[in-house]
Amino acid sequence: MLTDISTGAQRNADYLKINPMGKVPALQDGDATLAEAAAICAYVAERYPDARLAPPLGDPLRAKYLYWLFYGPGCVEPAMVQLATKIEMNPVAAGWGGRAAVIDVLDSALQKGPWLLGDNFSAADIVIGSGLNFAVRMFKLIPARPSFDAYIARCMARPAFQRARRSQRGDRY
């Protein structure tokens, strides 16, 4: 179900039953209900293993996958907030290590590409790719770097990204 956030639909009672925080995205799949982008990506990857959005249990790439899946909400998003609000934080005190380190670590990883797991696209690329698209291209919170631009372009070229983009209308997600 698409939720038109421009009208405040995420604050209506039906939506708040799905996500009491009134945030998007949220997912209702039969009896399963959850919110938070990384959690949704993990759920979908496990629910549909044939899509190969996550390395299977026991695969050595699983650790790297989990690292990047949670790097988005645990490091990239706080760094974006720090950049947007211009709040200076001691990198030792910041749980994400500070904005410069977050950006440099991500830049270094993306230079190896094409995806965070090398040749394997994963749900972690959905989390990181969408975060970078917002931070670099849409809101210009994080300065563009060649690795970021190339990675975002690869993400945007994927058929699923194109389908999602066509289904959006204005601020609807």
mmCIF file of N, CA and C in Angstrom, residues 12-120:
data_model
loop_
_atom_site.group_PDB
_atom_site.id
_atom_site.type_symbol
_atom_site.label_atom_id
_atom_site.label_comp_id
_atom_site.label_asym_id
_atom_site.label_seq_id
_atom_site.Cartn_x
_atom_site.Cartn_y
_atom_site.Cartn_z
ATOM 1 N N ASN A 12 -2.501 8.792 10.236
ATOM 2 C CA ASN A 12 -3.884 8.356 10.484
ATOM 3 C C ASN A 12 -3.886 7.069 11.311
ATOM 4 N N ALA A 13 -5.008 6.790 11.925
ATOM 5 C CA ALA A 13 -5.101 5.674 12.874
ATOM 6 C C ALA A 13 -4.755 4.329 12.242
ATOM 7 N N ASP A 14 -5.181 4.091 11.001
ATOM 8 C CA ASP A 14 -4.883 2.812 10.355
ATOM 9 C C ASP A 14 -3.385 2.629 10.146
ATOM 10 N N TYR A 15 -2.721 3.686 9.735
ATOM 11 C CA TYR A 15 -1.274 3.579 9.514
ATOM 12 C C TYR A 15 -0.543 3.429 10.843
ATOM 13 N N LEU A 16 -0.982 4.148 11.855
ATOM 14 C CA LEU A 16 -0.324 4.076 13.160
ATOM 15 C C LEU A 16 -0.445 2.684 13.790
ATOM 16 N N LYS A 17 -1.417 1.892 13.346
ATOM 17 C CA LYS A 17 -1.495 0.498 13.799
ATOM 18 C C LYS A 17 -0.333 -0.309 13.212
ATOM 19 N N ILE A 18 0.099 0.064 12.016
ATOM 20 C CA ILE A 18 1.220 -0.609 11.361
ATOM 21 C C ILE A 18 2.535 -0.104 11.935
ATOM 22 N N ASN A 19 2.666 1.216 12.047
ATOM 23 C CA ASN A 19 3.877 1.810 12.609
ATOM 24 C C ASN A 19 3.489 2.942 13.558
ATOM 25 N N PRO A 20 3.493 2.674 14.850
ATOM 26 C CA PRO A 20 3.104 3.686 15.830
ATOM 27 C C PRO A 20 3.981 4.937 15.794
ATOM 28 N N MET A 21 5.166 4.855 15.176
ATOM 29 C CA MET A 21 6.035 6.025 15.054
ATOM 30 C C MET A 21 5.553 6.959 13.950
ATOM 31 N N GLY A 22 4.653 6.489 13.083
ATOM 32 C CA GLY A 22 4.142 7.321 12.001
ATOM 33 C C GLY A 22 5.194 7.621 10.945
ATOM 34 N N LYS A 23 6.147 6.702 10.783
ATOM 35 C CA LYS A 23 7.214 6.894 9.805
ATOM 36 C C LYS A 23 7.028 5.933 8.637
ATOM 37 N N VAL A 24 7.615 6.283 7.526
ATOM 38 C CA VAL A 24 7.689 5.371 6.395
ATOM 39 C C VAL A 24 9.149 4.989 6.208
ATOM 40 N N PRO A 25 9.416 3.785 5.752
ATOM 41 C CA PRO A 25 8.471 2.772 5.306
ATOM 42 C C PRO A 25 7.983 1.892 6.440
ATOM 43 N N ALA A 26 6.923 1.187 6.141
ATOM 44 C CA ALA A 26 6.390 0.136 7.007
ATOM 45 C C ALA A 26 5.842 -0.940 6.081
ATOM 46 N N LEU A 27 5.763 -2.145 6.590
ATOM 47 C CA LEU A 27 5.324 -3.262 5.759
ATOM 48 C C LEU A 27 4.345 -4.122 6.534
ATOM 49 N N GLN A 28 3.265 -4.477 5.860
ATOM 50 C CA GLN A 28 2.329 -5.445 6.397
ATOM 51 C C GLN A 28 2.249 -6.573 5.376
ATOM 52 N N ASP A 29 2.670 -7.774 5.791
ATOM 53 C CA ASP A 29 2.725 -8.938 4.920
ATOM 54 C C ASP A 29 1.989 -10.063 5.630
ATOM 55 N N GLY A 30 0.710 -10.205 5.336
ATOM 56 C CA GLY A 30 -0.106 -11.183 6.052
ATOM 57 C C GLY A 30 -0.180 -10.786 7.517
ATOM 58 N N ASP A 31 0.227 -11.683 8.403
ATOM 59 C CA ASP A 31 0.197 -11.399 9.833
ATOM 60 C C ASP A 31 1.452 -10.668 10.315
ATOM 61 N N ALA A 32 2.435 -10.548 9.457
ATOM 62 C CA ALA A 32 3.689 -9.874 9.833
ATOM 63 C C ALA A 32 3.588 -8.385 9.558
ATOM 64 N N THR A 33 3.965 -7.594 10.556
ATOM 65 C CA THR A 33 3.972 -6.147 10.435
ATOM 66 C C THR A 33 5.291 -5.644 10.980
ATOM 67 N N LEU A 34 5.965 -4.806 10.214
ATOM 68 C CA LEU A 34 7.214 -4.229 10.705
ATOM 69 C C LEU A 34 7.511 -2.918 10.012
ATOM 70 N N ALA A 35 8.429 -2.171 10.620
ATOM 71 C CA ALA A 35 8.859 -0.885 10.095
ATOM 72 C C ALA A 35 10.379 -0.849 10.159
ATOM 73 N N GLU A 36 10.940 0.229 9.695
ATOM 74 C CA GLU A 36 12.379 0.479 9.596
ATOM 75 C C GLU A 36 12.922 -0.205 8.344
ATOM 76 N N ALA A 37 13.541 0.589 7.491
ATOM 77 C CA ALA A 37 13.977 0.128 6.172
ATOM 78 C C ALA A 37 14.894 -1.091 6.241
ATOM 79 N N ALA A 38 15.890 -1.073 7.100
ATOM 80 C CA ALA A 38 16.817 -2.207 7.170
ATOM 81 C C ALA A 38 16.105 -3.468 7.657
ATOM 82 N N ALA A 39 15.196 -3.330 8.601
ATOM 83 C CA ALA A 39 14.436 -4.489 9.083
ATOM 84 C C ALA A 39 13.549 -5.052 7.970
ATOM 85 N N ILE A 40 12.935 -4.165 7.203
ATOM 86 C CA ILE A 40 12.099 -4.605 6.086
ATOM 87 C C ILE A 40 12.952 -5.327 5.045
ATOM 88 N N CYS A 41 14.117 -4.769 4.745
ATOM 89 C CA CYS A 41 15.011 -5.420 3.780
ATOM 90 C C CYS A 41 15.446 -6.800 4.274
ATOM 91 N N ALA A 42 15.790 -6.918 5.537
ATOM 92 C CA ALA A 42 16.188 -8.216 6.096
ATOM 93 C C ALA A 42 15.025 -9.206 6.022
ATOM 94 N N TYR A 43 13.834 -8.747 6.360
ATOM 95 C CA TYR A 43 12.644 -9.602 6.324
ATOM 96 C C TYR A 43 12.382 -10.100 4.899
ATOM 97 N N VAL A 44 12.382 -9.192 3.943
ATOM 98 C CA VAL A 44 12.100 -9.567 2.556
ATOM 99 C C VAL A 44 13.171 -10.532 2.037
ATOM 100 N N ALA A 45 14.440 -10.265 2.367
ATOM 101 C CA ALA A 45 15.523 -11.144 1.920
ATOM 102 C C ALA A 45 15.346 -12.557 2.477
ATOM 103 N N GLU A 46 14.899 -12.678 3.720
ATOM 104 C CA GLU A 46 14.683 -13.997 4.318
ATOM 105 C C GLU A 46 13.393 -14.640 3.826
ATOM 106 N N ARG A 47 12.386 -13.826 3.605
ATOM 107 C CA ARG A 47 11.078 -14.339 3.159
ATOM 108 C C ARG A 47 11.140 -14.883 1.740
ATOM 109 N N TYR A 48 11.990 -14.279 0.917
ATOM 110 C CA TYR A 48 12.111 -14.666 -0.486
ATOM 111 C C TYR A 48 13.561 -15.028 -0.806
ATOM 112 N N PRO A 49 14.047 -16.157 -0.294
ATOM 113 C CA PRO A 49 15.459 -16.516 -0.481
ATOM 114 C C PRO A 49 15.857 -16.709 -1.938
ATOM 115 N N ASP A 50 14.905 -17.064 -2.795
ATOM 116 C CA ASP A 50 15.235 -17.257 -4.206
ATOM 117 C C ASP A 50 15.650 -15.951 -4.882
ATOM 118 N N ALA A 51 15.305 -14.817 -4.301
ATOM 119 C CA ALA A 51 15.722 -13.525 -4.850
ATOM 120 C C ALA A 51 17.207 -13.271 -4.611
ATOM 121 N N ARG A 52 17.804 -14.046 -3.719
ATOM 122 C CA ARG A 52 19.231 -13.954 -3.395
ATOM 123 C C ARG A 52 19.644 -12.535 -3.001
ATOM 124 N N LEU A 53 18.864 -11.936 -2.111
ATOM 125 C CA LEU A 53 19.173 -10.601 -1.592
ATOM 126 C C LEU A 53 20.043 -10.656 -0.348
ATOM 127 N N ALA A 54 20.324 -11.860 0.136
ATOM 128 C CA ALA A 54 21.184 -12.029 1.307
ATOM 129 C C ALA A 54 21.945 -13.340 1.170
ATOM 130 N N PRO A 55 23.202 -13.346 1.585
ATOM 131 C CA PRO A 55 23.927 -14.621 1.604
ATOM 132 C C PRO A 55 23.256 -15.553 2.613
ATOM 133 N N PRO A 56 23.200 -16.846 2.311
ATOM 134 C CA PRO A 56 22.549 -17.775 3.244
ATOM 135 C C PRO A 56 23.333 -17.921 4.547
ATOM 136 N N LEU A 57 22.661 -18.415 5.576
ATOM 137 C CA LEU A 57 23.332 -18.693 6.844
ATOM 138 C C LEU A 57 24.525 -19.603 6.580
ATOM 139 N N GLY A 58 25.627 -19.311 7.244
ATOM 140 C CA GLY A 58 26.826 -20.111 7.077
ATOM 141 C C GLY A 58 27.756 -19.617 5.979
ATOM 142 N N ASP A 59 27.268 -18.790 5.068
ATOM 143 C CA ASP A 59 28.105 -18.235 4.006
ATOM 144 C C ASP A 59 29.022 -17.177 4.621
ATOM 145 N N PRO A 60 30.315 -17.204 4.314
ATOM 146 C CA PRO A 60 31.237 -16.214 4.882
ATOM 147 C C PRO A 60 30.862 -14.758 4.557
ATOM 148 N N LEU A 61 30.152 -14.530 3.431
ATOM 149 C CA LEU A 61 29.734 -13.160 3.089
ATOM 150 C C LEU A 61 28.604 -12.645 3.974
ATOM 151 N N ARG A 62 27.982 -13.539 4.744
ATOM 152 C CA ARG A 62 26.849 -13.133 5.598
ATOM 153 C C ARG A 62 27.265 -12.060 6.601
ATOM 154 N N ALA A 63 28.452 -12.171 7.173
ATOM 155 C CA ALA A 63 28.914 -11.181 8.151
ATOM 156 C C ALA A 63 29.053 -9.805 7.502
ATOM 157 N N LYS A 64 29.633 -9.769 6.325
ATOM 158 C CA LYS A 64 29.796 -8.496 5.608
ATOM 159 C C LYS A 64 28.425 -7.921 5.239
ATOM 160 N N TYR A 65 27.519 -8.791 4.813
ATOM 161 C CA TYR A 65 26.154 -8.377 4.490
ATOM 162 C C TYR A 65 25.484 -7.723 5.696
ATOM 163 N N LEU A 66 25.553 -8.379 6.849
ATOM 164 C CA LEU A 66 24.927 -7.830 8.055
ATOM 165 C C LEU A 66 25.570 -6.510 8.465
ATOM 166 N N TYR A 67 26.881 -6.428 8.343
ATOM 167 C CA TYR A 67 27.584 -5.182 8.662
ATOM 168 C C TYR A 67 27.007 -4.025 7.851
ATOM 169 N N TRP A 68 26.943 -4.206 6.530
ATOM 170 C CA TRP A 68 26.468 -3.113 5.675
ATOM 171 C C TRP A 68 24.971 -2.885 5.820
ATOM 172 N N LEU A 69 24.199 -3.916 6.077
ATOM 173 C CA LEU A 69 22.758 -3.754 6.267
ATOM 174 C C LEU A 69 22.482 -2.805 7.436
ATOM 175 N N PHE A 70 23.283 -2.931 8.493
ATOM 176 C CA PHE A 70 23.065 -2.098 9.672
ATOM 177 C C PHE A 70 23.931 -0.837 9.683
ATOM 178 N N TYR A 71 24.884 -0.744 8.776
ATOM 179 C CA TYR A 71 25.700 0.461 8.662
ATOM 180 C C TYR A 71 24.830 1.654 8.230
ATOM 181 N N GLY A 72 23.820 1.388 7.408
ATOM 182 C CA GLY A 72 22.917 2.447 6.960
ATOM 183 C C GLY A 72 22.232 3.155 8.127
ATOM 184 N N PRO A 73 21.402 2.440 8.893
ATOM 185 C CA PRO A 73 20.721 3.118 9.997
ATOM 186 C C PRO A 73 21.632 3.423 11.182
ATOM 187 N N GLY A 74 22.702 2.643 11.357
ATOM 188 C CA GLY A 74 23.564 2.833 12.519
ATOM 189 C C GLY A 74 24.637 3.882 12.339
ATOM 190 N N CYS A 75 25.034 4.131 11.081
ATOM 191 C CA CYS A 75 26.130 5.082 10.834
ATOM 192 C C CYS A 75 25.755 6.169 9.824
ATOM 193 N N VAL A 76 25.244 5.767 8.652
ATOM 194 C CA VAL A 76 24.951 6.750 7.608
ATOM 195 C C VAL A 76 23.847 7.712 8.041
ATOM 196 N N GLU A 77 22.752 7.184 8.574
ATOM 197 C CA GLU A 77 21.648 8.062 8.967
ATOM 198 C C GLU A 77 22.042 9.038 10.080
ATOM 199 N N PRO A 78 22.720 8.601 11.151
ATOM 200 C CA PRO A 78 23.150 9.582 12.152
ATOM 201 C C PRO A 78 24.126 10.621 11.583
ATOM 202 N N ALA A 79 25.007 10.190 10.680
ATOM 203 C CA ALA A 79 25.931 11.146 10.062
ATOM 204 C C ALA A 79 25.164 12.166 9.226
ATOM 205 N N MET A 80 24.105 11.715 8.539
ATOM 206 C CA MET A 80 23.274 12.642 7.762
ATOM 207 C C MET A 80 22.599 13.658 8.679
ATOM 208 N N VAL A 81 22.074 13.193 9.795
ATOM 209 C CA VAL A 81 21.439 14.113 10.748
ATOM 210 C C VAL A 81 22.470 15.099 11.287
ATOM 211 N N GLN A 82 23.643 14.603 11.588
ATOM 212 C CA GLN A 82 24.702 15.480 12.080
ATOM 213 C C GLN A 82 25.037 16.539 11.031
ATOM 214 N N LEU A 83 25.132 16.154 9.784
ATOM 215 C CA LEU A 83 25.430 17.107 8.716
ATOM 216 C C LEU A 83 24.282 18.094 8.518
ATOM 217 N N ALA A 84 23.051 17.596 8.547
ATOM 218 C CA ALA A 84 21.890 18.467 8.321
ATOM 219 C C ALA A 84 21.716 19.493 9.437
ATOM 220 N N THR A 85 21.989 19.086 10.663
ATOM 221 C CA THR A 85 21.782 19.987 11.807
ATOM 222 C C THR A 85 23.022 20.795 12.160
ATOM 223 N N LYS A 86 24.145 20.412 11.528
ATOM 224 C CA LYS A 86 25.427 21.078 11.780
ATOM 225 C C LYS A 86 25.856 20.972 13.251
ATOM 226 N N ILE A 87 25.429 19.898 13.893
ATOM 227 C CA ILE A 87 25.823 19.652 15.275
ATOM 228 C C ILE A 87 27.200 19.000 15.276
ATOM 229 N N GLU A 88 28.102 19.586 16.012
ATOM 230 C CA GLU A 88 29.437 19.008 16.154
ATOM 231 C C GLU A 88 29.405 18.013 17.305
ATOM 232 N N MET A 89 29.991 16.859 17.062
ATOM 233 C CA MET A 89 30.032 15.820 18.094
ATOM 234 C C MET A 89 31.440 15.277 18.178
ATOM 235 N N ASN A 90 31.822 14.907 19.358
ATOM 236 C CA ASN A 90 33.099 14.235 19.539
ATOM 237 C C ASN A 90 32.961 12.843 18.907
ATOM 238 N N PRO A 91 33.791 12.505 17.906
ATOM 239 C CA PRO A 91 33.668 11.201 17.241
ATOM 240 C C PRO A 91 33.787 10.015 18.196
ATOM 241 N N VAL A 92 34.462 10.198 19.311
ATOM 242 C CA VAL A 92 34.578 9.119 20.289
ATOM 243 C C VAL A 92 33.240 8.909 20.996
ATOM 244 N N ALA A 93 32.516 9.994 21.230
ATOM 245 C CA ALA A 93 31.235 9.911 21.926
ATOM 246 C C ALA A 93 30.094 9.504 20.991
ATOM 247 N N ALA A 94 30.226 9.795 19.704
ATOM 248 C CA ALA A 94 29.181 9.456 18.733
ATOM 249 C C ALA A 94 29.230 7.956 18.442
ATOM 250 N N GLY A 95 28.131 7.301 18.626
ATOM 251 C CA GLY A 95 28.078 5.865 18.392
ATOM 252 C C GLY A 95 28.426 5.461 16.969
ATOM 253 N N TRP A 96 28.292 6.371 16.039
ATOM 254 C CA TRP A 96 28.606 6.085 14.641
ATOM 255 C C TRP A 96 30.029 6.480 14.271
ATOM 256 N N GLY A 97 30.761 7.082 15.171
ATOM 257 C CA GLY A 97 32.159 7.404 14.932
ATOM 258 C C GLY A 97 32.410 8.743 14.274
ATOM 259 N N GLY A 98 31.392 9.498 13.989
ATOM 260 C CA GLY A 98 31.561 10.807 13.377
ATOM 261 C C GLY A 98 31.383 10.775 11.873
ATOM 262 N N ARG A 99 30.898 11.878 11.353
ATOM 263 C CA ARG A 99 30.520 11.936 9.937
ATOM 264 C C ARG A 99 31.675 11.698 8.981
ATOM 265 N N ALA A 100 32.846 12.232 9.241
ATOM 266 C CA ALA A 100 33.975 12.065 8.320
ATOM 267 C C ALA A 100 34.367 10.598 8.196
ATOM 268 N N ALA A 101 34.428 9.898 9.307
ATOM 269 C CA ALA A 101 34.787 8.478 9.269
ATOM 270 C C ALA A 101 33.729 7.669 8.530
ATOM 271 N N VAL A 102 32.461 7.960 8.767
ATOM 272 C CA VAL A 102 31.369 7.245 8.098
ATOM 273 C C VAL A 102 31.508 7.384 6.587
ATOM 274 N N ILE A 103 31.721 8.590 6.131
ATOM 275 C CA ILE A 103 31.821 8.859 4.694
ATOM 276 C C ILE A 103 33.067 8.204 4.103
ATOM 277 N N ASP A 104 34.184 8.299 4.800
ATOM 278 C CA ASP A 104 35.431 7.710 4.295
ATOM 279 C C ASP A 104 35.365 6.190 4.220
ATOM 280 N N VAL A 105 34.787 5.551 5.239
ATOM 281 C CA VAL A 105 34.668 4.086 5.242
ATOM 282 C C VAL A 105 33.773 3.637 4.085
ATOM 283 N N LEU A 106 32.672 4.323 3.890
ATOM 284 C CA LEU A 106 31.761 3.982 2.803
ATOM 285 C C LEU A 106 32.429 4.209 1.447
ATOM 286 N N ASP A 107 33.128 5.311 1.295
ATOM 287 C CA ASP A 107 33.842 5.609 0.053
ATOM 288 C C ASP A 107 34.841 4.499 -0.270
ATOM 289 N N SER A 108 35.606 4.092 0.715
ATOM 290 C CA SER A 108 36.601 3.039 0.518
ATOM 291 C C SER A 108 35.945 1.734 0.080
ATOM 292 N N ALA A 109 34.833 1.367 0.703
ATOM 293 C CA ALA A 109 34.141 0.121 0.352
ATOM 294 C C ALA A 109 33.572 0.175 -1.055
ATOM 295 N N LEU A 110 33.029 1.317 -1.436
ATOM 296 C CA LEU A 110 32.383 1.419 -2.741
ATOM 297 C C LEU A 110 33.379 1.510 -3.882
ATOM 298 N N GLN A 111 34.602 1.854 -3.593
ATOM 299 C CA GLN A 111 35.629 1.881 -4.631
ATOM 300 C C GLN A 111 35.948 0.473 -5.120
ATOM 301 N N LYS A 112 35.658 -0.529 -4.299
ATOM 302 C CA LYS A 112 35.951 -1.919 -4.650
ATOM 303 C C LYS A 112 34.871 -2.497 -5.545
ATOM 304 N N GLY A 113 33.635 -2.100 -5.377
ATOM 305 C CA GLY A 113 32.436 -2.428 -6.113
ATOM 306 C C GLY A 113 32.445 -3.706 -6.925
ATOM 307 N N PRO A 114 31.447 -3.902 -7.742
ATOM 308 C CA PRO A 114 30.392 -2.934 -8.013
ATOM 309 C C PRO A 114 29.372 -2.792 -6.880
ATOM 310 N N TRP A 115 29.279 -3.818 -6.028
ATOM 311 C CA TRP A 115 28.322 -3.782 -4.914
ATOM 312 C C TRP A 115 29.068 -3.947 -3.599
ATOM 313 N N LEU A 116 28.378 -3.787 -2.512
ATOM 314 C CA LEU A 116 29.015 -3.912 -1.194
ATOM 315 C C LEU A 116 29.578 -5.309 -0.953
ATOM 316 N N LEU A 117 28.975 -6.314 -1.577
ATOM 317 C CA LEU A 117 29.467 -7.686 -1.451
ATOM 318 C C LEU A 117 30.214 -8.104 -2.719
ATOM 319 N N GLY A 118 30.857 -7.159 -3.373
ATOM 320 C CA GLY A 118 31.589 -7.462 -4.597
ATOM 321 C C GLY A 118 30.641 -7.558 -5.779
ATOM 322 N N ASP A 119 30.575 -8.732 -6.394
ATOM 323 C CA ASP A 119 29.711 -8.918 -7.567
ATOM 324 C C ASP A 119 28.261 -9.211 -7.193
ATOM 325 N N ASN A 120 27.985 -9.403 -5.903
ATOM 326 C CA ASN A 120 26.653 -9.801 -5.458
ATOM 327 C C ASN A 120 25.858 -8.618 -4.913
#
